[in-house]
PDB file of C-alpha atoms in Angstrom:
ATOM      1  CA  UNK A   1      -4.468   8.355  -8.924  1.00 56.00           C
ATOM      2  CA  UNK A   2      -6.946   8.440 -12.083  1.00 63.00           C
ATOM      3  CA  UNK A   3     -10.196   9.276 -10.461  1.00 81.00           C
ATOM      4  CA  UNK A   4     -13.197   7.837 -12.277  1.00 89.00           C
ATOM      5  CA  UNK A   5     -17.009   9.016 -12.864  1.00 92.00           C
ATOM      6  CA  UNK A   6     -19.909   6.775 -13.814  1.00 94.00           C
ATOM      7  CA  UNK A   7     -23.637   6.871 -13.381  1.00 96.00           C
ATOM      8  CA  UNK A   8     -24.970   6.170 -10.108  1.00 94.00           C
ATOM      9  CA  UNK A   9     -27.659   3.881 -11.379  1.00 96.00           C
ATOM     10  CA  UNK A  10     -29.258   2.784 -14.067  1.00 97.00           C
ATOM     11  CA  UNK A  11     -32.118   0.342 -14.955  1.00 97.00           C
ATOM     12  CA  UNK A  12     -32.835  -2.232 -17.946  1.00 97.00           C
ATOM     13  CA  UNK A  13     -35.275  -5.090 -18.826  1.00 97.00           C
ATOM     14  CA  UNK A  14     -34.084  -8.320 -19.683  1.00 97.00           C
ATOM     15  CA  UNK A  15     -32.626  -9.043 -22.866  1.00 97.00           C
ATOM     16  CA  UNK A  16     -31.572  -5.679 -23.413  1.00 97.00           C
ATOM     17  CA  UNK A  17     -27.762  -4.640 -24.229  1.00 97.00           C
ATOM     18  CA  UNK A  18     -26.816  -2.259 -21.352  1.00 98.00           C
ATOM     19  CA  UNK A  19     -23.756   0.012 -21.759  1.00 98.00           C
ATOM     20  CA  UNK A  20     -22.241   1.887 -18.390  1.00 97.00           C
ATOM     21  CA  UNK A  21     -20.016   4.979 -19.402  1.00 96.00           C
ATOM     22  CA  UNK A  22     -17.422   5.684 -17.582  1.00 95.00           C
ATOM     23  CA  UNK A  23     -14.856   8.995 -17.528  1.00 95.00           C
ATOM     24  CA  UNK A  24     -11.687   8.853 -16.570  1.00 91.00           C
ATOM     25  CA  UNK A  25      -9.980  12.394 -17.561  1.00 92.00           C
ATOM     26  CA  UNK A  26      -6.419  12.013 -16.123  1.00 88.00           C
ATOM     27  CA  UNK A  27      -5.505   8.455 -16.697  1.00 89.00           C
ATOM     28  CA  UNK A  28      -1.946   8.258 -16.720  1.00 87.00           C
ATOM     29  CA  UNK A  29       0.334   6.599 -19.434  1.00 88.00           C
ATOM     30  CA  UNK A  30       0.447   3.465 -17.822  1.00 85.00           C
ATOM     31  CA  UNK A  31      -3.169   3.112 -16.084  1.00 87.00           C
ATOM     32  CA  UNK A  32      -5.305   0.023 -16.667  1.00 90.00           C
ATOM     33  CA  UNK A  33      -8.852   0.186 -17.132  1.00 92.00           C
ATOM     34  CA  UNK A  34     -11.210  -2.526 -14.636  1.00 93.00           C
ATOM     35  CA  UNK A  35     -14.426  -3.430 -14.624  1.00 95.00           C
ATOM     36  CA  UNK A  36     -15.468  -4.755 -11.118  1.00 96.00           C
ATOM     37  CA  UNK A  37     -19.640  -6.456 -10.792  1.00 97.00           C
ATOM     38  CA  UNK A  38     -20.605  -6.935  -6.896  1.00 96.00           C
ATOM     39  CA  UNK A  39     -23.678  -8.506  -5.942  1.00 95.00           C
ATOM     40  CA  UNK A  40     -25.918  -7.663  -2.570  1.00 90.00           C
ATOM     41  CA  UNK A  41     -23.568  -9.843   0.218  1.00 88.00           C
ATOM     42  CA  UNK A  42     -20.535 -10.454  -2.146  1.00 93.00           C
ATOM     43  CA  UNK A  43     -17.080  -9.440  -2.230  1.00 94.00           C
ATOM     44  CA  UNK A  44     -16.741  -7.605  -6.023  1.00 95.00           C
ATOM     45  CA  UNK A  45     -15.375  -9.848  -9.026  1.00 96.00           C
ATOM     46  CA  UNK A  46     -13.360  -8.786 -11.664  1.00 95.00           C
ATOM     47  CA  UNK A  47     -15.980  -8.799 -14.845  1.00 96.00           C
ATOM     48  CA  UNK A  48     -12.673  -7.332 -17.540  1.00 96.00           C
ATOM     49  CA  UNK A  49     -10.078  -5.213 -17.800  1.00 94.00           C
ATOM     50  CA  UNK A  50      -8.260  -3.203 -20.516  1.00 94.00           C
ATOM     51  CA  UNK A  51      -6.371  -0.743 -21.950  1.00 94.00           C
ATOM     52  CA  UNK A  52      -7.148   0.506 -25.444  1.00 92.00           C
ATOM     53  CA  UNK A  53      -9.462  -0.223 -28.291  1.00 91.00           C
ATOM     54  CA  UNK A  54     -11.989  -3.194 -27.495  1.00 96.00           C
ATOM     55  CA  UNK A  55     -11.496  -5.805 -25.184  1.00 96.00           C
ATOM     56  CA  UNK A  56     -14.208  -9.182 -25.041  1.00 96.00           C
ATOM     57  CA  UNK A  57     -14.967 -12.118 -22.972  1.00 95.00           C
ATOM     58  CA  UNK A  58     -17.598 -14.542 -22.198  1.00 94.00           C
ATOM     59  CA  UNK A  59     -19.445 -11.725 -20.035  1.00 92.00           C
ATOM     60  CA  UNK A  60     -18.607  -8.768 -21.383  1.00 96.00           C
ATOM     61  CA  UNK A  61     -16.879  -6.285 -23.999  1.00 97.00           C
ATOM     62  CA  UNK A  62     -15.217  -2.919 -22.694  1.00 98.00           C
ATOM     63  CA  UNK A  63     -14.975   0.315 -25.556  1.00 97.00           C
ATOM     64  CA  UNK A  64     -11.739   1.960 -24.516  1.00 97.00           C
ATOM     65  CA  UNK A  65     -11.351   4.994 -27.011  1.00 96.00           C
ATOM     66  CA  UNK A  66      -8.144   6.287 -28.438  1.00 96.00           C
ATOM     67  CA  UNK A  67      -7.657   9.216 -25.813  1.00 95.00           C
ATOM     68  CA  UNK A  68      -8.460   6.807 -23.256  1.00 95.00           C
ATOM     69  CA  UNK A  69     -10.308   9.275 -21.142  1.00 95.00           C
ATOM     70  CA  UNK A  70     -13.637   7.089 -21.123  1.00 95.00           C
ATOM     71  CA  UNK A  71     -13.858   3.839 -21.363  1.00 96.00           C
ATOM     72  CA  UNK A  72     -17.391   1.702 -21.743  1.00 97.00           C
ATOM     73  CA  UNK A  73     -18.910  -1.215 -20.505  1.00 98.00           C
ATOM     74  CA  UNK A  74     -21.180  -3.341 -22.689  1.00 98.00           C
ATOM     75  CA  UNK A  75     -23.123  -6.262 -21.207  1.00 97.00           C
ATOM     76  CA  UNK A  76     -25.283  -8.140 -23.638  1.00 94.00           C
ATOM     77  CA  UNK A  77     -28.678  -9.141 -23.388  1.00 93.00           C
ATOM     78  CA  UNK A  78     -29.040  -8.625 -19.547  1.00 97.00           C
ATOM     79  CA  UNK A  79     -30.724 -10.562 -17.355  1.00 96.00           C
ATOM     80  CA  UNK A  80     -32.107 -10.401 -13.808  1.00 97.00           C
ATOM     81  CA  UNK A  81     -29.165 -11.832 -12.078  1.00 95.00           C
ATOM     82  CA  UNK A  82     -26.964  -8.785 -13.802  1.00 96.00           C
ATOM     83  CA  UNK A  83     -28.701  -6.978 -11.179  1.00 97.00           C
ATOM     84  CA  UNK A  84     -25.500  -5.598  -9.405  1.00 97.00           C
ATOM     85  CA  UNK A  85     -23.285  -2.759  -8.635  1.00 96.00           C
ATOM     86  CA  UNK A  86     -20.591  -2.583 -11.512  1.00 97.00           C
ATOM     87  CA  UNK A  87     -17.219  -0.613 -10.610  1.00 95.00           C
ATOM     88  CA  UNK A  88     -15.028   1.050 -13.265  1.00 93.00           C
ATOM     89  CA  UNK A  89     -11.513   1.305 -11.764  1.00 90.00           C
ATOM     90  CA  UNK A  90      -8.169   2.992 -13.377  1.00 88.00           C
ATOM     91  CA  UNK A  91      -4.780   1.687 -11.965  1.00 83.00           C
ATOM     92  CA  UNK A  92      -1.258   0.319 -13.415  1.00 78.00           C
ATOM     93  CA  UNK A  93       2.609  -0.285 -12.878  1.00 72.00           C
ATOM     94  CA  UNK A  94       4.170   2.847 -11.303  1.00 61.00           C
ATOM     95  CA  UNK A  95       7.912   3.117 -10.309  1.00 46.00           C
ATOM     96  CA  UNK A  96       8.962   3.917  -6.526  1.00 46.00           C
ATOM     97  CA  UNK A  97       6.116   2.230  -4.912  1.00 52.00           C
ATOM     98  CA  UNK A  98       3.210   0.061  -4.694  1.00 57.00           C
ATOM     99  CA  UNK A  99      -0.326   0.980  -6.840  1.00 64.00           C
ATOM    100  CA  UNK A 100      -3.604   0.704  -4.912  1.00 68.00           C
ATOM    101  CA  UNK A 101      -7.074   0.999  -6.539  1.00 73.00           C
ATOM    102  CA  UNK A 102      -9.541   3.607  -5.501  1.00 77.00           C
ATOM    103  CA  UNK A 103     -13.223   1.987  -6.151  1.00 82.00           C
ATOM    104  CA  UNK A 104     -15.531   5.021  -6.485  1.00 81.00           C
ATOM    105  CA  UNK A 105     -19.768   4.710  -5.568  1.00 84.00           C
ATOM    106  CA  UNK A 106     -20.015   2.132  -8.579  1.00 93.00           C
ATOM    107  CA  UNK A 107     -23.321   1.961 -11.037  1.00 96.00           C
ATOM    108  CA  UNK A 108     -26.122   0.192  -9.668  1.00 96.00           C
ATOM    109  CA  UNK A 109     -27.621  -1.585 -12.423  1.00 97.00           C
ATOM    110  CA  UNK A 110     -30.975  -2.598 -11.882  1.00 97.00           C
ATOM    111  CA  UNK A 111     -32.495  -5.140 -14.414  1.00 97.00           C
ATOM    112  CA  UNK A 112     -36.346  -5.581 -14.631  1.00 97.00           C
ATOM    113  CA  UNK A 113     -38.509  -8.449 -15.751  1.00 95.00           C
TER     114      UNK A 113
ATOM    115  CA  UNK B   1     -12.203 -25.383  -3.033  1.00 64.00           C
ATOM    116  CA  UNK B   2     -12.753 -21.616  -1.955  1.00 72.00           C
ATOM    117  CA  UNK B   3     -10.570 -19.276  -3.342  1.00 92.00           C
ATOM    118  CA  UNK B   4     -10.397 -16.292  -0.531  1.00 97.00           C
ATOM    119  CA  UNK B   5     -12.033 -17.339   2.502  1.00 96.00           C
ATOM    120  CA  UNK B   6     -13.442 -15.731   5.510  1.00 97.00           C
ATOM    121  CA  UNK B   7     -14.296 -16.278   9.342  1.00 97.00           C
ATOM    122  CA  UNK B   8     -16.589 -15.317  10.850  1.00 97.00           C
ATOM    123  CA  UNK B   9     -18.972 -14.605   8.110  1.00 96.00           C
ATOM    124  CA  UNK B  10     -21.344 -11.858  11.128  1.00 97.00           C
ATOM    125  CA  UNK B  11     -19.690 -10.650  13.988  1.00 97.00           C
ATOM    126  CA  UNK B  12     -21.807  -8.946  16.334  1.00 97.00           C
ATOM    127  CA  UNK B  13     -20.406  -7.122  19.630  1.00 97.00           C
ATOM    128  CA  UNK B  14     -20.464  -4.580  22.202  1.00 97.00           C
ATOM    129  CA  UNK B  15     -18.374  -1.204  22.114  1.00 97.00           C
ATOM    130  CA  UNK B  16     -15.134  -1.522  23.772  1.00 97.00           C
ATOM    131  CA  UNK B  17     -14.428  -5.187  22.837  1.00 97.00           C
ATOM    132  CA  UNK B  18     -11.662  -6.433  20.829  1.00 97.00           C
ATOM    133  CA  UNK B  19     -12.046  -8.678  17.826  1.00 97.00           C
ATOM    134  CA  UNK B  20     -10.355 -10.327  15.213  1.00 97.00           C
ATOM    135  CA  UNK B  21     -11.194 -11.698  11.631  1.00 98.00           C
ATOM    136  CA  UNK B  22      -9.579 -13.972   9.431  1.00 97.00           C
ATOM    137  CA  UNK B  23      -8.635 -14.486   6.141  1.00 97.00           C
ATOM    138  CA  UNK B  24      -6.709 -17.408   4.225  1.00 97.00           C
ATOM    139  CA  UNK B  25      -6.408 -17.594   0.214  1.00 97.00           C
ATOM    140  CA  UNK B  26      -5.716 -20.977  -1.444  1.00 96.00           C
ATOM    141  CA  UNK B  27      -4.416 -19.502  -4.852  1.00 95.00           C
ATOM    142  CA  UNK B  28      -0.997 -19.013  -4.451  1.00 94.00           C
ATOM    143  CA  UNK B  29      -0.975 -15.280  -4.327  1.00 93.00           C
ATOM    144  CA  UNK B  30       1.773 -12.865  -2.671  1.00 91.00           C
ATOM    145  CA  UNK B  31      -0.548  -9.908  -2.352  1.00 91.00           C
ATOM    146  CA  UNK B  32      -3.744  -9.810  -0.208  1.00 93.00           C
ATOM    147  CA  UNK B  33      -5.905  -6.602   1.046  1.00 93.00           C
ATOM    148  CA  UNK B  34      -8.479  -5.618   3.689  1.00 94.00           C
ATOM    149  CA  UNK B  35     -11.044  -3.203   3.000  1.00 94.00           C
ATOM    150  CA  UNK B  36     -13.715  -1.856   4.607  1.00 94.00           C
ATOM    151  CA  UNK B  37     -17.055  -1.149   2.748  1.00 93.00           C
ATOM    152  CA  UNK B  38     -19.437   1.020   4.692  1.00 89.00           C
ATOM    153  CA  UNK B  39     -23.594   1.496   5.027  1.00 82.00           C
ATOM    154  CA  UNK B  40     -23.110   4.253   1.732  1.00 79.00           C
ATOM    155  CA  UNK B  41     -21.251   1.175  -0.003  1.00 80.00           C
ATOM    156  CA  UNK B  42     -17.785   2.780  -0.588  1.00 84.00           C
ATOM    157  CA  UNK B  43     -14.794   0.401  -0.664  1.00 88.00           C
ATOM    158  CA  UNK B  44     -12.544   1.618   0.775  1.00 89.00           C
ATOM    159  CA  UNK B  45      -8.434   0.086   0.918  1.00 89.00           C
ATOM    160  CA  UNK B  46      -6.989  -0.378   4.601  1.00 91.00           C
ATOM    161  CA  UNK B  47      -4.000  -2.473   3.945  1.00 89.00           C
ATOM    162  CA  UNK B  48      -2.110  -4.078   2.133  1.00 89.00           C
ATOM    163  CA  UNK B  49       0.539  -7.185   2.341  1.00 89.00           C
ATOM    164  CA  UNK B  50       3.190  -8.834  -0.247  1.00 87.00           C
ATOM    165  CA  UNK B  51       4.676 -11.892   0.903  1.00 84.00           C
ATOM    166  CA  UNK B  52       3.835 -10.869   4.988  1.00 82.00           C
ATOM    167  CA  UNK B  53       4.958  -7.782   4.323  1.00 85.00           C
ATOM    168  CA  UNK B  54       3.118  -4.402   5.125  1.00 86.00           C
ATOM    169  CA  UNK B  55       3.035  -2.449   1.641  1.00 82.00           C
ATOM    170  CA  UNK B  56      -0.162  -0.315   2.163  1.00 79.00           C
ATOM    171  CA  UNK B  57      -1.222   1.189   5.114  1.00 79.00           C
ATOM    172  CA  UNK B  58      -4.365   3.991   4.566  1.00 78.00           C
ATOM    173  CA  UNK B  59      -5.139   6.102   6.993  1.00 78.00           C
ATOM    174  CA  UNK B  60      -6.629   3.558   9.273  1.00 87.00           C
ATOM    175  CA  UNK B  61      -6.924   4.029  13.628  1.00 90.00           C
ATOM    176  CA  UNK B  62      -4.000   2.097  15.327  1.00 91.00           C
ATOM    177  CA  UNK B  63      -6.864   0.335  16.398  1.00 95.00           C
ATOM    178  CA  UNK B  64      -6.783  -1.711  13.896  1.00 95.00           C
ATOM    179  CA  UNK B  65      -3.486  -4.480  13.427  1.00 93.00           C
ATOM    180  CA  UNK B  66      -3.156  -6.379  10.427  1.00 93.00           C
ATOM    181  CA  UNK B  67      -0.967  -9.757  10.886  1.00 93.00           C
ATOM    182  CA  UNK B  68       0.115 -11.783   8.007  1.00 93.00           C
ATOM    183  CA  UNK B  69       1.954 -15.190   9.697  1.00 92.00           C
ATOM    184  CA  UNK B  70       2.328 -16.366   6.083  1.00 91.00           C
ATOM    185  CA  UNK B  71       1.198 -15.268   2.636  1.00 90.00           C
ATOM    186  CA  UNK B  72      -1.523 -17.524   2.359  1.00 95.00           C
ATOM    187  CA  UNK B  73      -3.141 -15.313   5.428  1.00 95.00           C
ATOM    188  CA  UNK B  74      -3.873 -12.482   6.216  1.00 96.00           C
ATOM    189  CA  UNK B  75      -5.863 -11.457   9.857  1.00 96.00           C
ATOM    190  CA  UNK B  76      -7.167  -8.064  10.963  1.00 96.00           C
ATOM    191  CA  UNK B  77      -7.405  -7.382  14.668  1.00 97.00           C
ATOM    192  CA  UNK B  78      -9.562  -4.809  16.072  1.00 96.00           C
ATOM    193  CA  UNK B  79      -8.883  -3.575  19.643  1.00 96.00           C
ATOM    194  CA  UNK B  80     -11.478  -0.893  21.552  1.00 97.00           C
ATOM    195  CA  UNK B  81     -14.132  -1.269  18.565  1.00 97.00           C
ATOM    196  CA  UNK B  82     -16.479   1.634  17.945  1.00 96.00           C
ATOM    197  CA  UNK B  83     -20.117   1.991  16.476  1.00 96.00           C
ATOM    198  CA  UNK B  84     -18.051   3.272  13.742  1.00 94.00           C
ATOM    199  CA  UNK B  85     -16.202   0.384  12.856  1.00 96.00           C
ATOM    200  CA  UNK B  86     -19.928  -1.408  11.825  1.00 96.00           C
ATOM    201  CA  UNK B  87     -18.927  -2.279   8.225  1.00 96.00           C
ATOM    202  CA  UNK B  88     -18.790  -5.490   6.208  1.00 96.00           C
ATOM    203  CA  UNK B  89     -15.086  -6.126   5.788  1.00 97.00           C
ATOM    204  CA  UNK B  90     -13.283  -7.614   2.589  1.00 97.00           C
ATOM    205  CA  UNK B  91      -9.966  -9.844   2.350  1.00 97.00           C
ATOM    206  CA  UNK B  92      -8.588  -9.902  -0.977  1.00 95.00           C
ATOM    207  CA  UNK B  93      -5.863 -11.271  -2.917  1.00 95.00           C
ATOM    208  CA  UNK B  94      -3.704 -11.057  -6.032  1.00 91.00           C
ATOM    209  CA  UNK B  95      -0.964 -12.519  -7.869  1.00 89.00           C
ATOM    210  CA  UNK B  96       2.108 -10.276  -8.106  1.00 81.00           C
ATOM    211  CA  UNK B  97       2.180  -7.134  -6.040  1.00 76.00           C
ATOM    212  CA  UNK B  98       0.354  -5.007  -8.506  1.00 77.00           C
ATOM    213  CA  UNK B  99      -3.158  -4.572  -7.391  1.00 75.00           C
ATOM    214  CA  UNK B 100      -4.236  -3.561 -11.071  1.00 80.00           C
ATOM    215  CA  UNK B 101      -3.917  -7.566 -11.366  1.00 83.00           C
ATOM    216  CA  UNK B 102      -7.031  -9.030 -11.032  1.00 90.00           C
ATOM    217  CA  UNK B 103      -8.261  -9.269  -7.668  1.00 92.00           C
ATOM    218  CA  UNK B 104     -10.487 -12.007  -5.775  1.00 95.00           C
ATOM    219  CA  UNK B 105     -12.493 -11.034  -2.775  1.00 96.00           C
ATOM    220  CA  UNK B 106     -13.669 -13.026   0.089  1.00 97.00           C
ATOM    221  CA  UNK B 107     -17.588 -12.934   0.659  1.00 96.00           C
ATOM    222  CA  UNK B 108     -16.888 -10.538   3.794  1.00 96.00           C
ATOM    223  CA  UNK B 109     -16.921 -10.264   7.439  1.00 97.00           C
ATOM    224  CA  UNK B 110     -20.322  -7.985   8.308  1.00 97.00           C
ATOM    225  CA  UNK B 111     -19.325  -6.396  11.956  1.00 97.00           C
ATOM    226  CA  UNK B 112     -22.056  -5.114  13.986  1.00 97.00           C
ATOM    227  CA  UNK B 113     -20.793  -2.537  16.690  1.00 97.00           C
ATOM    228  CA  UNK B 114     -23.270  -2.214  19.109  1.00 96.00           C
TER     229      UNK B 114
END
């Protein structure tokens, strides 16, 4: 399983564009990247998820480069309810046998006024 | 219309007791989880079920017994419990048995071991 590394925290101010790194070095072939946000007393939700190039929705875009061995996580013009943990996850389709996904410490994004 | 719920929400107990939480999902999926996320905030994956059957299974005490009576739930039992088992506890679910697939979370069970 792809083991992942991301900063463990990180602050912002409002309206500021926040990007969260993470590395990945052995992702495998067929490994998904996914972006999980948890708030204090909350189960995590699933912000995005990709697997090469650029991927956006309505919260955020993720920066997967071409050898896939970091991917990024760009939220735009934060604001004080982004204040969260945010999990970077790798994990796909395998033969002989079910997947699981490993979360790691996650970032803790702290956004200021 | 909650997606993944949970009951009870704060369990609080003595050492030696047995417990149990529940979990039900409304979606429609085959696949739901339990994990356990601890005072240093690591989640970590106990089990596992597709369609009431047992497809994950970490390296979790005996004390702990998963039941799935159908696929819309999912219950974790907890016989003998331990100051170590204070935790807040997460049901999850997902379509298909992949858990790459988007997964939703219930809001957790917080047990207090005392």
């Amino acid at each position: 399983l792809a083991k992942t590394t991301q900063p463990i925290s990180m602050d912002s101010y409002e309206g500021q564009e926040v990007n969260i790194t993470c590395s990945h070095n052995n992702i495998a072939t067929n490994d998904y990247i996914t972006w999980y946000q948890q708030f204090p007393s909350q189960g995590p939700r699933f912000i995005i998820q990709g697997y090469k190039t650029k991927v956006t929705n309505e919260v955020a875009s993720l920066f997967i480069p071409a050898d896939r061995k970091s991917s990024t996580l760009s939220l735009p013009r934060v604001s004080l309810s982004d204040t969260a943990v945010y999990y970077c996850l790798v994990g796909g389709p395998f033969s002989g046998g079910y997947n699981k996904l490993i979360f790691g410490a996650g970032t803790r994004l702290a956004v200021h006024p | 219309d909650t997606a993944v719920s949970q009951t009870p929400k704060y369990l609080v107990t003595q050492m030696g007791n047995d417990k149990s939480i529940k979990c039900e999902q409304n979606l429609g999926h085959d696949t739901m989880y339990w994990y356990k996320q601890d005072s240093k905030k690591f989640l970590k994956i106990m089990f596992s079920y597709n369609n009431k059957e047992l497809i994950i299974n970490e390296t979790v005490p005996n004390r702990f017994s998963p039941k799935s009576p159908d696929k819309a739930h999912l219950n974790l039992h907890i016989n003998s419990l331990e100051l170590g088992d204070s935790a807040v506890y997460f049901c999850a679910s997902t379509r298909g048995s992949d858990s790459y697939n988007e997964q939703f979370f219930g809001p957790g069970t917080r047990l207090t071991v005392l």
